[in-house]
CSV table of C-alpha atoms and ligand atoms in Angstrom, one decimal:
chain,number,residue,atom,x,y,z
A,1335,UNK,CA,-68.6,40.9,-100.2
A,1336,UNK,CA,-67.4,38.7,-97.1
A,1337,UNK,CA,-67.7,35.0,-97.3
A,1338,UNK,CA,-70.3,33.3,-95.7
A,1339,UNK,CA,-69.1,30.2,-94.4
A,1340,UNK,CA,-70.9,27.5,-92.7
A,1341,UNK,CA,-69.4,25.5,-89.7
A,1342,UNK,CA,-70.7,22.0,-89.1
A,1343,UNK,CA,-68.3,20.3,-86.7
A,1344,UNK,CA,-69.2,16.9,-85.0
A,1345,UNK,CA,-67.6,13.9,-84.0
A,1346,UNK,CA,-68.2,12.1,-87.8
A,1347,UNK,CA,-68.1,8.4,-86.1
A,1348,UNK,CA,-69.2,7.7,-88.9
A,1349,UNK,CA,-70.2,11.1,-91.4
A,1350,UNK,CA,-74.2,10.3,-92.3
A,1351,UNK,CA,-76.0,11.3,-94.9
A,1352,UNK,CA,-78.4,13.6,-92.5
A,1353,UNK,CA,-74.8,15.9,-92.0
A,1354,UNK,CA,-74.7,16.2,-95.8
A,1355,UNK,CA,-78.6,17.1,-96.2
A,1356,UNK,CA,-78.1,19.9,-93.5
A,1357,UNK,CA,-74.6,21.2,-95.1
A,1358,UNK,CA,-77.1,21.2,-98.2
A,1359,UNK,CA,-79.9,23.0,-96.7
A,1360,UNK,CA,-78.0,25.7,-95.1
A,1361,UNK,CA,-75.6,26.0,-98.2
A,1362,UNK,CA,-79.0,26.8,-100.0
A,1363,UNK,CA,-81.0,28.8,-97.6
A,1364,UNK,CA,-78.4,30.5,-96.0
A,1365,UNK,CA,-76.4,31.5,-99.3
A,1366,UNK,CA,-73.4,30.6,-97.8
A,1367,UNK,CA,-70.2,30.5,-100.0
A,1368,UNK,CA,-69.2,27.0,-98.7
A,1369,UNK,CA,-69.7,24.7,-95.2
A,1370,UNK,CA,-66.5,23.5,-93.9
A,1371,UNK,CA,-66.6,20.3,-92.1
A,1372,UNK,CA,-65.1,20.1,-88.5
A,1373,UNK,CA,-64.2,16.9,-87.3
A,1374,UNK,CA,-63.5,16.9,-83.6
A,1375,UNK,CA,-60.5,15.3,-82.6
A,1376,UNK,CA,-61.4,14.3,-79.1
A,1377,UNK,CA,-65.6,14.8,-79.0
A,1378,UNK,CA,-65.3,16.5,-75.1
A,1379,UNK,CA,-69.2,15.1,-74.3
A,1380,UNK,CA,-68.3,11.8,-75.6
A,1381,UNK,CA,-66.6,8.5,-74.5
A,1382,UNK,CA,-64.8,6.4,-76.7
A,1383,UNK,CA,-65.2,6.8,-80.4
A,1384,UNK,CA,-65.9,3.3,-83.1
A,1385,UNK,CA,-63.3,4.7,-84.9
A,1386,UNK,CA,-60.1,6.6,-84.9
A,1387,UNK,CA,-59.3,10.1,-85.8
A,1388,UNK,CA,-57.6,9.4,-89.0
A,1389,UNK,CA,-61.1,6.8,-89.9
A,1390,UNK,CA,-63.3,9.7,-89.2
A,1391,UNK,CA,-61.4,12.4,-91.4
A,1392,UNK,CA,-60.9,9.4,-94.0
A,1393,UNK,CA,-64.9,9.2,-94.3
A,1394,UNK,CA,-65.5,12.9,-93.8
A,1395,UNK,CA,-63.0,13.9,-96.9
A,1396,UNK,CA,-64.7,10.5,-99.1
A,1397,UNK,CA,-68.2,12.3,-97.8
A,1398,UNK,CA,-66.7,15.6,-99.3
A,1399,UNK,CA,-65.5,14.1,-102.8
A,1400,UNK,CA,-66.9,15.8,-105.5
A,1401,UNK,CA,-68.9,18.6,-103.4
A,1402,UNK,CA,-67.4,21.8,-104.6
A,1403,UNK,CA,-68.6,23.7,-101.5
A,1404,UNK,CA,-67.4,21.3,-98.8
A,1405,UNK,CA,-64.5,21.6,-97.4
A,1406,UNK,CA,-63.2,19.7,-94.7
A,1407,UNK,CA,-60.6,21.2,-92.0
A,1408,UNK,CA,-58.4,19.1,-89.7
A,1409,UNK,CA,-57.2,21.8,-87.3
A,1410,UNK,CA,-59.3,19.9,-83.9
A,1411,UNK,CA,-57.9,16.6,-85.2
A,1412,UNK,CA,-54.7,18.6,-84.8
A,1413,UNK,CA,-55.5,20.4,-81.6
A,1414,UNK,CA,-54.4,18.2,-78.5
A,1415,UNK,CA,-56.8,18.2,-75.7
A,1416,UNK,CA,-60.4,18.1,-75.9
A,1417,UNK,CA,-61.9,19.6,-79.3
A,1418,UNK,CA,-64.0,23.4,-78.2
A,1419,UNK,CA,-66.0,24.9,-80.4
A,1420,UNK,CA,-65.4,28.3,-78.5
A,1421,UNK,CA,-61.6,27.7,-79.7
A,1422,UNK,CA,-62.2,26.3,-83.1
A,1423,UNK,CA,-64.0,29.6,-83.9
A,1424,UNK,CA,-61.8,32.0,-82.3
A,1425,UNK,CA,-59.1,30.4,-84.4
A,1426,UNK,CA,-61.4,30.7,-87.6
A,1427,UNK,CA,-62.0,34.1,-86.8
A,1428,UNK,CA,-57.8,35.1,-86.4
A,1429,UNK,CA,-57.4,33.1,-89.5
A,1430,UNK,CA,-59.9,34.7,-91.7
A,1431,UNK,CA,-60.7,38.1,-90.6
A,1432,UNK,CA,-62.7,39.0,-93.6
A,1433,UNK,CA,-65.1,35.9,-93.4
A,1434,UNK,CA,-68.6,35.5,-91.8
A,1435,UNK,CA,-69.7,32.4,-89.8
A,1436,UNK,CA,-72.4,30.7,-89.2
A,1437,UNK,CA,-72.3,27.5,-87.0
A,1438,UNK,CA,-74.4,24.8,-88.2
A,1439,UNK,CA,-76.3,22.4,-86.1
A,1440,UNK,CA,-79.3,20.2,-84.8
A,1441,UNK,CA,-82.0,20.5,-83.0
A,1442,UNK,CA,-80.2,18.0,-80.0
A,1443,UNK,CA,-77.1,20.3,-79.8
A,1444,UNK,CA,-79.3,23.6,-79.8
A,1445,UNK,CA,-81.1,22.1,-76.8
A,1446,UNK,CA,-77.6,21.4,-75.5
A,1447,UNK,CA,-76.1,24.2,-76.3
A,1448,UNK,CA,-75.7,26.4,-72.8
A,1449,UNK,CA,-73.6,23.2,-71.6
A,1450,UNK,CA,-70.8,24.3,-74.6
A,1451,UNK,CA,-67.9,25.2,-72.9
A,1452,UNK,CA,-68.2,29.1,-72.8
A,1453,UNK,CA,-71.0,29.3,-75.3
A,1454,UNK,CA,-71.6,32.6,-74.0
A,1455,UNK,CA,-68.6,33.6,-75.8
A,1456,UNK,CA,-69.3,31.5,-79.0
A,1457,UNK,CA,-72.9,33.3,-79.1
A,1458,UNK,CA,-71.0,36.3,-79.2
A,1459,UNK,CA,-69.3,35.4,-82.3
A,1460,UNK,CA,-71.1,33.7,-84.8
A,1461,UNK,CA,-75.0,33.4,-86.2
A,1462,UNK,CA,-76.5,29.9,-85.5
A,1463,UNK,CA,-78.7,27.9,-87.8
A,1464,UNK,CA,-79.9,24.9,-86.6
A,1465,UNK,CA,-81.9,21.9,-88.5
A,1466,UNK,CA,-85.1,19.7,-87.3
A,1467,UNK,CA,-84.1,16.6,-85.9
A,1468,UNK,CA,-86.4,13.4,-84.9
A,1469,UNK,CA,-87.3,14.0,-80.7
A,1470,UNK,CA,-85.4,17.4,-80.0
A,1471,UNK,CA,-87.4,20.9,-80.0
A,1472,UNK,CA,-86.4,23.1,-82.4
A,1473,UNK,CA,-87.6,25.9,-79.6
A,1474,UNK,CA,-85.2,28.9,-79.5
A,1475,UNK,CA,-83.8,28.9,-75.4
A,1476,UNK,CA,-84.4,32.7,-74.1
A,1477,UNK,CA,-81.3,33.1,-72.4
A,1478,UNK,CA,-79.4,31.8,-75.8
A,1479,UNK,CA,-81.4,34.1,-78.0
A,1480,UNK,CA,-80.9,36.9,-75.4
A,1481,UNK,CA,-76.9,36.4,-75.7
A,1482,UNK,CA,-77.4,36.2,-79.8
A,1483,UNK,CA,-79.4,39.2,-79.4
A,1484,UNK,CA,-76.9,41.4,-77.4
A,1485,UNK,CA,-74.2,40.7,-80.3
A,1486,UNK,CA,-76.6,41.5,-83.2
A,1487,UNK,CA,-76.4,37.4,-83.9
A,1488,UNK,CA,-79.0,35.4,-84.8
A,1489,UNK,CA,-80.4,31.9,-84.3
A,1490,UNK,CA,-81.8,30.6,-88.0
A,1491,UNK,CA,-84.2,27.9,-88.7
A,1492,UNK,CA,-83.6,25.5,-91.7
A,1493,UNK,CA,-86.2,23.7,-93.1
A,1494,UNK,CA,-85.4,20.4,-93.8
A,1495,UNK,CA,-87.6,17.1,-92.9
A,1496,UNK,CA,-86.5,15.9,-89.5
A,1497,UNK,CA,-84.1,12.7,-90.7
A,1498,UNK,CA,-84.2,9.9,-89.0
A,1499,UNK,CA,-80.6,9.5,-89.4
A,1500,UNK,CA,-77.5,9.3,-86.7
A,1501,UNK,CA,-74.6,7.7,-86.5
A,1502,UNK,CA,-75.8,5.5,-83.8
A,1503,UNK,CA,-77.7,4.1,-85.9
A,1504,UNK,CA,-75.0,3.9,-88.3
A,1505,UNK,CA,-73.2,1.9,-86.0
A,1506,UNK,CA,-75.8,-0.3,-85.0
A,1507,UNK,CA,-76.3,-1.0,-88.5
A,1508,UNK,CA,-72.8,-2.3,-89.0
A,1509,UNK,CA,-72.1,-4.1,-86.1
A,1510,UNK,CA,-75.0,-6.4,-87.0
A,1511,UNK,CA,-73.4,-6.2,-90.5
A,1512,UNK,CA,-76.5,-4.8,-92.5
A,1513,UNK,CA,-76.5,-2.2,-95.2
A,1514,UNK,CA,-75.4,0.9,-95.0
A,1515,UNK,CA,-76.5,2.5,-97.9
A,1516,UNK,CA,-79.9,4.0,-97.0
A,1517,UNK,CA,-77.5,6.1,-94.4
A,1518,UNK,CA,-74.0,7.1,-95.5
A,1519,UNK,CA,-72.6,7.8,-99.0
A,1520,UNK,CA,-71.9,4.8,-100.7
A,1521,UNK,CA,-68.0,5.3,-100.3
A,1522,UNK,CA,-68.0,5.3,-96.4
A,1523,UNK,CA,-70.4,2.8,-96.7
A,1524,UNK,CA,-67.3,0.7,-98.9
A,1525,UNK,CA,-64.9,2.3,-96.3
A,1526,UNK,CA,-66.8,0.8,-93.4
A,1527,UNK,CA,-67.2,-2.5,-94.8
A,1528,UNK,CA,-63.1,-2.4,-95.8
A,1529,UNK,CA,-61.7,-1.9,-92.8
A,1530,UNK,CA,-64.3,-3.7,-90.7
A,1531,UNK,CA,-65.5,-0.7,-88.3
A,1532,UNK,CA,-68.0,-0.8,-86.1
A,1533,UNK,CA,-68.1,-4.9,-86.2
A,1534,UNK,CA,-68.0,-4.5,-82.2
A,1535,UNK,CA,-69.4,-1.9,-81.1
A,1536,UNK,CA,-71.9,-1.7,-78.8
A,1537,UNK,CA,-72.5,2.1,-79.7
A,1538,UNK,CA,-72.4,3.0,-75.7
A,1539,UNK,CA,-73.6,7.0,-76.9
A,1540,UNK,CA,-75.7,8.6,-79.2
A,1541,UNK,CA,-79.4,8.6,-80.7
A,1542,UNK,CA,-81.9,6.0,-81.2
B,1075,ATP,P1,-74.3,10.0,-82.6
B,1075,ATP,O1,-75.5,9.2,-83.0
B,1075,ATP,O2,-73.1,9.3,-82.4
B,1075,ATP,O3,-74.7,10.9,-81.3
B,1075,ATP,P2,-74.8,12.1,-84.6
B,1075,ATP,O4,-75.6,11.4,-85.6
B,1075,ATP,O5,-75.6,13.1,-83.7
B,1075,ATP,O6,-73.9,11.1,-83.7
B,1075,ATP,P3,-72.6,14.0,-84.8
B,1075,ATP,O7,-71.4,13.9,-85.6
B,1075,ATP,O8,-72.5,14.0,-83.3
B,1075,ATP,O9,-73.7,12.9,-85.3
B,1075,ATP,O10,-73.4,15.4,-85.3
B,1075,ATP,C1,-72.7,16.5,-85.8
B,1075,ATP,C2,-73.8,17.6,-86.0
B,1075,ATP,O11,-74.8,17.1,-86.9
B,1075,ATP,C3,-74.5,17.9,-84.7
B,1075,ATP,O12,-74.8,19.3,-84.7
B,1075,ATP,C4,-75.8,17.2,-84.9
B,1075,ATP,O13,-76.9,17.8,-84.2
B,1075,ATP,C5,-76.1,17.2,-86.4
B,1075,ATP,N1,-76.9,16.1,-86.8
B,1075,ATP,C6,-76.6,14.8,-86.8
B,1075,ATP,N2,-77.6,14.0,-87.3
B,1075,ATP,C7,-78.6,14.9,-87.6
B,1075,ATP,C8,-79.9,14.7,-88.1
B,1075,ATP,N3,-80.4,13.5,-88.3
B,1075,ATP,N4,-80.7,15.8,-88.2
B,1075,ATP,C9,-80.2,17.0,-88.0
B,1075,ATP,N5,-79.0,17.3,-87.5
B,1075,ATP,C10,-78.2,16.2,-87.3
């Protein structure tokens, strides 16, 4: 049978532990074979990052360490430009022809989702299974489930307790030098407090 393969891409600034509960919940509930984590080399919604590329991919592969069904790909790290989820997929889809895909995400980037560049196409191409998340609707959007619809995709609900989890807060956390624990794996928490990230940073985007 075709591999199902999750997709959870995001801008990691820092990997939380509310990514690796959802890669866990959709790995479970969607049977997939593994999730392969995206990191996005330049996040196009966002402004600056906390930390750099190479610090994001650093924590996302310590995240990974010992999860047999996560793997983590660098190819928007390695993509110049802005990183597009319509192009990480199309080059998924070329590269694998034989696998399935299912995009992971939250409830705050479902709501977001018709401001994706050309998420018409992206609808088109993949299932979609988004998780609860603290203040966003997990509503489906008609127009989305229409375009799902039209391409025999679906939109799929996990059920996971909405976490209280982002990496704002991760952020917050370390710039006023508190512990990390309760929010990242304790090796990006080590890797945070090494190389002294986030110390500064005023975390200008994000959650509460
Ligand atoms: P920030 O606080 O900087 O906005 P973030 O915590 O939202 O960051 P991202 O790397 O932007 O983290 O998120 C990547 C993906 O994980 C997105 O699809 C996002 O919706 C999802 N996600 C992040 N945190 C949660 C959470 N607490 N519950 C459910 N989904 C989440």
């Amino acid at each position: 049978m075709a591999p199902t393969i999750g997709l959870l891409g995001g801008s990691f600034d820092p990997i939380h532990l509310a990514h690796l509960e959802l890669a866990r919940c959709a790995e479970g509930q969607l049977e997939l074979d593994e999730v392969w984590l995206i990191p996005a080399g330049r996040p196009w919604q966002r402004g600056d990052l906390g930390a750099d590329a190479g610090q994001r991919e650093q924590m996302v592969r310590l995240a990974a360490q010992g999860e047999p069904r996560l793997r983590v790909l660098d190819l928007e790290l390695r993509r110049s430009g802005p990183s597009y989820t319509v192009d990480t997929l199309r080059e998924l889809q070329a590269a694998h022809p034989g696998h399935r895909f299912v995009l992971l995400l939250g409830a705050d980037q479902l709501e977001n989702f018709r401001t994706w560049k050309d998420w018409r196409h992206i609808a088109a191409g993949a299932d979609l299974a988004a998780a609860p998340r603290p203040e966003h609707e997990l509503r489906p959007d008609a127009e989305l489930l229409a375009a799902l619809q039209a391409a025999g995709h679906r939109l799929l609900q996990l059920r996971m307790p909405p976490l209280a989890v982002s990496a704002t807060a991760v952020r917050e956390h370390a710039a006023q030098g508190l512990d990390l624990r309760g929010l990242v794996p304790p090796a990006v928490a080590d890797y945070i407090e090494r190389h002294h990230l986030y110390r500064n940073h005023p975390a200008p985007h994000g959650h509460p």
